[in-house]
C-alpha atoms as a PDB file:
ATOM      1  CA  MET A   1     -35.102  69.339 -33.822  1.00  0.00           C
ATOM      2  CA  SER A   2     -33.953  66.011 -32.308  1.00  0.00           C
ATOM      3  CA  LYS A   3     -33.972  67.554 -28.824  1.00  0.00           C
ATOM      4  CA  SER A   4     -37.739  68.007 -28.874  1.00  0.00           C
ATOM      5  CA  LEU A   5     -38.461  64.507 -30.078  1.00  0.00           C
ATOM      6  CA  PRO A   6     -37.383  62.630 -26.917  1.00  0.00           C
ATOM      7  CA  SER A   7     -39.147  65.253 -24.844  1.00  0.00           C
ATOM      8  CA  LYS A   8     -42.398  64.715 -26.815  1.00  0.00           C
ATOM      9  CA  ASN A   9     -41.989  60.950 -26.408  1.00  0.00           C
ATOM     10  CA  ILE A  10     -41.559  61.262 -22.653  1.00  0.00           C
ATOM     11  CA  LYS A  11     -44.522  63.570 -22.370  1.00  0.00           C
ATOM     12  CA  ILE A  12     -46.664  61.038 -24.273  1.00  0.00           C
ATOM     13  CA  PHE A  13     -45.280  58.221 -22.119  1.00  0.00           C
ATOM     14  CA  GLY A  14     -46.162  60.217 -18.943  1.00  0.00           C
ATOM     15  CA  ILE A  15     -49.716  60.799 -20.063  1.00  0.00           C
ATOM     16  CA  CYS A  16     -50.107  57.109 -21.041  1.00  0.00           C
ATOM     17  CA  LEU A  17     -48.722  56.051 -17.674  1.00  0.00           C
ATOM     18  CA  PHE A  18     -51.082  58.381 -15.812  1.00  0.00           C
ATOM     19  CA  SER A  19     -54.034  57.082 -17.914  1.00  0.00           C
ATOM     20  CA  PHE A  20     -53.026  53.516 -17.215  1.00  0.00           C
ATOM     21  CA  GLY A  21     -52.972  54.276 -13.532  1.00  0.00           C
ATOM     22  CA  ILE A  22     -56.510  55.650 -13.704  1.00  0.00           C
ATOM     23  CA  PHE A  23     -57.560  52.603 -15.705  1.00  0.00           C
ATOM     24  CA  LEU A  24     -56.207  50.315 -12.919  1.00  0.00           C
ATOM     25  CA  ILE A  25     -58.003  52.310 -10.297  1.00  0.00           C
ATOM     26  CA  PHE A  26     -61.302  51.909 -12.157  1.00  0.00           C
ATOM     27  CA  LEU A  27     -60.567  48.217 -12.719  1.00  0.00           C
ATOM     28  CA  PHE A  28     -60.027  47.596  -8.967  1.00  0.00           C
ATOM     29  CA  SER A  29     -62.956  49.770  -7.989  1.00  0.00           C
ATOM     30  CA  TRP A  30     -65.491  48.263 -10.312  1.00  0.00           C
ATOM     31  CA  LYS A  31     -64.933  44.577  -9.810  1.00  0.00           C
ATOM     32  CA  THR A  32     -67.678  42.623  -8.115  1.00  0.00           C
ATOM     33  CA  ASN A  33     -65.449  41.314  -5.359  1.00  0.00           C
ATOM     34  CA  PRO A  34     -63.490  44.059  -3.565  1.00  0.00           C
ATOM     35  CA  ASN A  35     -60.685  41.683  -2.590  1.00  0.00           C
ATOM     36  CA  VAL A  36     -57.504  41.914  -4.657  1.00  0.00           C
ATOM     37  CA  GLY A  37     -56.261  38.394  -3.882  1.00  0.00           C
ATOM     38  CA  GLU A  38     -57.383  37.073  -7.273  1.00  0.00           C
ATOM     39  CA  TYR A  39     -54.723  39.177  -9.050  1.00  0.00           C
ATOM     40  CA  SER A  40     -51.527  37.119  -9.246  1.00  0.00           C
ATOM     41  CA  PHE A  41     -49.419  40.002 -10.514  1.00  0.00           C
ATOM     42  CA  LEU A  42     -49.655  41.755  -7.165  1.00  0.00           C
ATOM     43  CA  PRO A  43     -47.111  40.918  -4.464  1.00  0.00           C
ATOM     44  CA  ASP A  44     -48.328  38.639  -1.684  1.00  0.00           C
ATOM     45  CA  TRP A  45     -47.590  41.182   1.085  1.00  0.00           C
ATOM     46  CA  LEU A  46     -49.767  43.775  -0.679  1.00  0.00           C
ATOM     47  CA  ILE A  47     -52.623  41.313  -1.207  1.00  0.00           C
ATOM     48  CA  ASN A  48     -52.477  40.264   2.436  1.00  0.00           C
ATOM     49  CA  TRP A  49     -52.531  43.917   3.626  1.00  0.00           C
ATOM     50  CA  ALA A  50     -55.175  45.093   1.198  1.00  0.00           C
ATOM     51  CA  ASP A  51     -57.574  42.208   1.888  1.00  0.00           C
ATOM     52  CA  GLN A  52     -57.666  42.727   5.632  1.00  0.00           C
ATOM     53  CA  TYR A  53     -60.983  44.210   6.697  1.00  0.00           C
ATOM     54  CA  ARG A  54     -59.370  46.983   8.797  1.00  0.00           C
ATOM     55  CA  ASN A  55     -57.588  48.284   5.664  1.00  0.00           C
ATOM     56  CA  ASN A  56     -60.486  48.231   3.260  1.00  0.00           C
ATOM     57  CA  ARG A  57     -60.899  52.015   3.277  1.00  0.00           C
ATOM     58  CA  LYS A  58     -57.206  53.008   3.662  1.00  0.00           C
ATOM     59  CA  ARG A  59     -56.328  50.863   0.615  1.00  0.00           C
ATOM     60  CA  THR A  60     -58.318  53.269  -1.570  1.00  0.00           C
ATOM     61  CA  GLY A  61     -55.686  55.909  -0.965  1.00  0.00           C
ATOM     62  CA  VAL A  62     -52.652  53.799  -1.801  1.00  0.00           C
ATOM     63  CA  PRO A  63     -52.851  53.887  -5.639  1.00  0.00           C
ATOM     64  CA  PHE A  64     -53.627  57.568  -5.445  1.00  0.00           C
ATOM     65  CA  ILE A  65     -50.346  58.177  -3.519  1.00  0.00           C
ATOM     66  CA  PHE A  66     -48.463  56.734  -6.469  1.00  0.00           C
ATOM     67  CA  LEU A  67     -50.686  58.434  -9.058  1.00  0.00           C
ATOM     68  CA  GLY A  68     -50.251  61.820  -7.291  1.00  0.00           C
ATOM     69  CA  PHE A  69     -46.468  61.308  -7.107  1.00  0.00           C
ATOM     70  CA  LEU A  70     -46.368  60.389 -10.800  1.00  0.00           C
ATOM     71  CA  ALA A  71     -48.506  63.385 -11.746  1.00  0.00           C
ATOM     72  CA  GLY A  72     -46.263  65.704  -9.685  1.00  0.00           C
ATOM     73  CA  ALA A  73     -43.165  64.316 -11.305  1.00  0.00           C
ATOM     74  CA  TYR A  74     -44.670  64.787 -14.704  1.00  0.00           C
ATOM     75  CA  LEU A  75     -45.624  68.425 -13.923  1.00  0.00           C
ATOM     76  CA  ILE A  76     -42.026  69.045 -12.824  1.00  0.00           C
ATOM     77  CA  TYR A  77     -40.720  67.410 -16.017  1.00  0.00           C
ATOM     78  CA  ILE A  78     -42.885  69.658 -18.252  1.00  0.00           C
ATOM     79  CA  LYS A  79     -41.921  72.629 -16.116  1.00  0.00           C
ATOM     80  CA  GLN A  80     -45.420  73.604 -15.054  1.00  0.00           C
ATOM     81  CA  LYS A  81     -44.726  76.356 -12.551  1.00  0.00           C
ATOM     82  CA  SER A  82     -48.290  77.606 -12.327  1.00  0.00           C
ATOM     83  CA  LEU A  83     -50.164  76.730  -9.140  1.00  0.00           C
ATOM     84  CA  ARG A  84     -53.280  76.460 -11.312  1.00  0.00           C
ATOM     85  CA  PHE A  85     -51.961  73.316 -13.062  1.00  0.00           C
ATOM     86  CA  TRP A  86     -51.088  71.681  -9.754  1.00  0.00           C
ATOM     87  CA  ILE A  87     -54.519  72.359  -8.339  1.00  0.00           C
ATOM     88  CA  LEU A  88     -56.136  71.151 -11.551  1.00  0.00           C
ATOM     89  CA  THR A  89     -54.101  67.937 -11.260  1.00  0.00           C
ATOM     90  CA  GLY A  90     -55.326  67.502  -7.667  1.00  0.00           C
ATOM     91  CA  LEU A  91     -58.894  68.044  -8.764  1.00  0.00           C
ATOM     92  CA  ILE A  92     -58.486  65.441 -11.564  1.00  0.00           C
ATOM     93  CA  LEU A  93     -57.334  62.962  -8.985  1.00  0.00           C
ATOM     94  CA  VAL A  94     -60.216  63.710  -6.661  1.00  0.00           C
ATOM     95  CA  LEU A  95     -62.646  63.544  -9.570  1.00  0.00           C
ATOM     96  CA  THR A  96     -61.186  60.117 -10.397  1.00  0.00           C
ATOM     97  CA  VAL A  97     -61.925  58.914  -6.866  1.00  0.00           C
ATOM     98  CA  ILE A  98     -65.460  60.276  -7.073  1.00  0.00           C
ATOM     99  CA  ILE A  99     -66.115  58.547 -10.463  1.00  0.00           C
ATOM    100  CA  ALA A 100     -64.692  55.307  -9.173  1.00  0.00           C
ATOM    101  CA  GLU A 101     -66.952  55.355  -6.158  1.00  0.00           C
ATOM    102  CA  LEU A 102     -70.019  56.407  -8.067  1.00  0.00           C
ATOM    103  CA  GLY A 103     -69.405  53.562 -10.540  1.00  0.00           C
ATOM    104  CA  GLN A 104     -69.846  51.182  -7.590  1.00  0.00           C
ATOM    105  CA  TYR A 105     -73.450  52.263  -7.324  1.00  0.00           C
ATOM    106  CA  PHE A 106     -74.189  50.272 -10.535  1.00  0.00           C
ATOM    107  CA  ILE A 107     -72.481  47.079  -9.331  1.00  0.00           C
ATOM    108  CA  PRO A 108     -74.950  45.016  -7.289  1.00  0.00           C
ATOM    109  CA  SER A 109     -72.395  43.622  -4.848  1.00  0.00           C
ATOM    110  CA  ARG A 110     -70.648  46.947  -4.169  1.00  0.00           C
ATOM    111  CA  ASP A 111     -71.633  50.159  -2.379  1.00  0.00           C
ATOM    112  CA  PRO A 112     -70.134  53.597  -2.871  1.00  0.00           C
ATOM    113  CA  ASP A 113     -68.541  54.900   0.315  1.00  0.00           C
ATOM    114  CA  PRO A 114     -67.873  58.660   1.033  1.00  0.00           C
ATOM    115  CA  LYS A 115     -65.029  57.606   3.312  1.00  0.00           C
ATOM    116  CA  ASP A 116     -63.343  55.996   0.307  1.00  0.00           C
ATOM    117  CA  VAL A 117     -63.512  59.323  -1.447  1.00  0.00           C
ATOM    118  CA  LEU A 118     -61.875  60.885   1.591  1.00  0.00           C
ATOM    119  CA  TRP A 119     -59.106  58.271   1.741  1.00  0.00           C
ATOM    120  CA  GLY A 120     -58.483  58.531  -2.001  1.00  0.00           C
ATOM    121  CA  SER A 121     -58.264  62.314  -1.825  1.00  0.00           C
ATOM    122  CA  ILE A 122     -55.842  62.087   1.146  1.00  0.00           C
ATOM    123  CA  GLY A 123     -53.725  59.595  -0.844  1.00  0.00           C
ATOM    124  CA  ALA A 124     -53.665  61.937  -3.842  1.00  0.00           C
ATOM    125  CA  GLY A 125     -52.566  64.796  -1.527  1.00  0.00           C
ATOM    126  CA  ILE A 126     -49.880  62.707   0.077  1.00  0.00           C
ATOM    127  CA  GLY A 127     -48.544  61.869  -3.351  1.00  0.00           C
ATOM    128  CA  LEU A 128     -48.835  65.316  -4.954  1.00  0.00           C
ATOM    129  CA  LEU A 129     -48.176  67.774  -2.091  1.00  0.00           C
ATOM    130  CA  PRO A 130     -44.593  66.736  -1.162  1.00  0.00           C
ATOM    131  CA  ILE A 131     -43.531  66.853  -4.846  1.00  0.00           C
ATOM    132  CA  PHE A 132     -45.021  70.373  -5.136  1.00  0.00           C
ATOM    133  CA  ILE A 133     -43.248  71.560  -1.964  1.00  0.00           C
ATOM    134  CA  PHE A 134     -39.976  69.994  -3.086  1.00  0.00           C
ATOM    135  CA  TYR A 135     -40.369  71.689  -6.473  1.00  0.00           C
ATOM    136  CA  LYS A 136     -41.072  75.059  -4.971  1.00  0.00           C
ATOM    137  CA  ILE A 137     -38.159  74.837  -2.512  1.00  0.00           C
ATOM    138  CA  THR A 138     -35.641  73.799  -5.184  1.00  0.00           C
ATOM    139  CA  THR A 139     -36.955  76.528  -7.530  1.00  0.00           C
ATOM    140  CA  TYR A 140     -36.597  79.089  -4.796  1.00  0.00           C
ATOM    141  CA  LEU A 141     -33.097  77.955  -3.913  1.00  0.00           C
ATOM    142  CA  LYS A 142     -31.890  78.188  -7.571  1.00  0.00           C
ATOM    143  CA  LYS A 143     -32.755  81.924  -7.572  1.00  0.00           C
END
């Protein structure tokens, strides 16, 4: 009985961490000023990179790389072998990007951008796909 308790706690922690990541994405996407320089908890190098005009679309993908990686690691932890769950996770990440961009429609100083949806989706794929491939290769090699 005690073996399932830590497992359940880690599952809950994983879901909370994933939910917190989505919350942060919405927080950054729905602020009136798209620059992240006002957040002192972010490292200076990240603020400098993210606030450059040439990176304003690419930066949309960055949190999704980490969120995709986190989601993939969680799926491995809970031993989800089904391709259906991996695809569903990818769709949830893409849906998160779409909701974040659509929310900008209601903020007077912001505009939704389809290219941000593309960059966010690419970021989610970059985070999720390598974990999936690694999982499939290691599962195949164990046989």
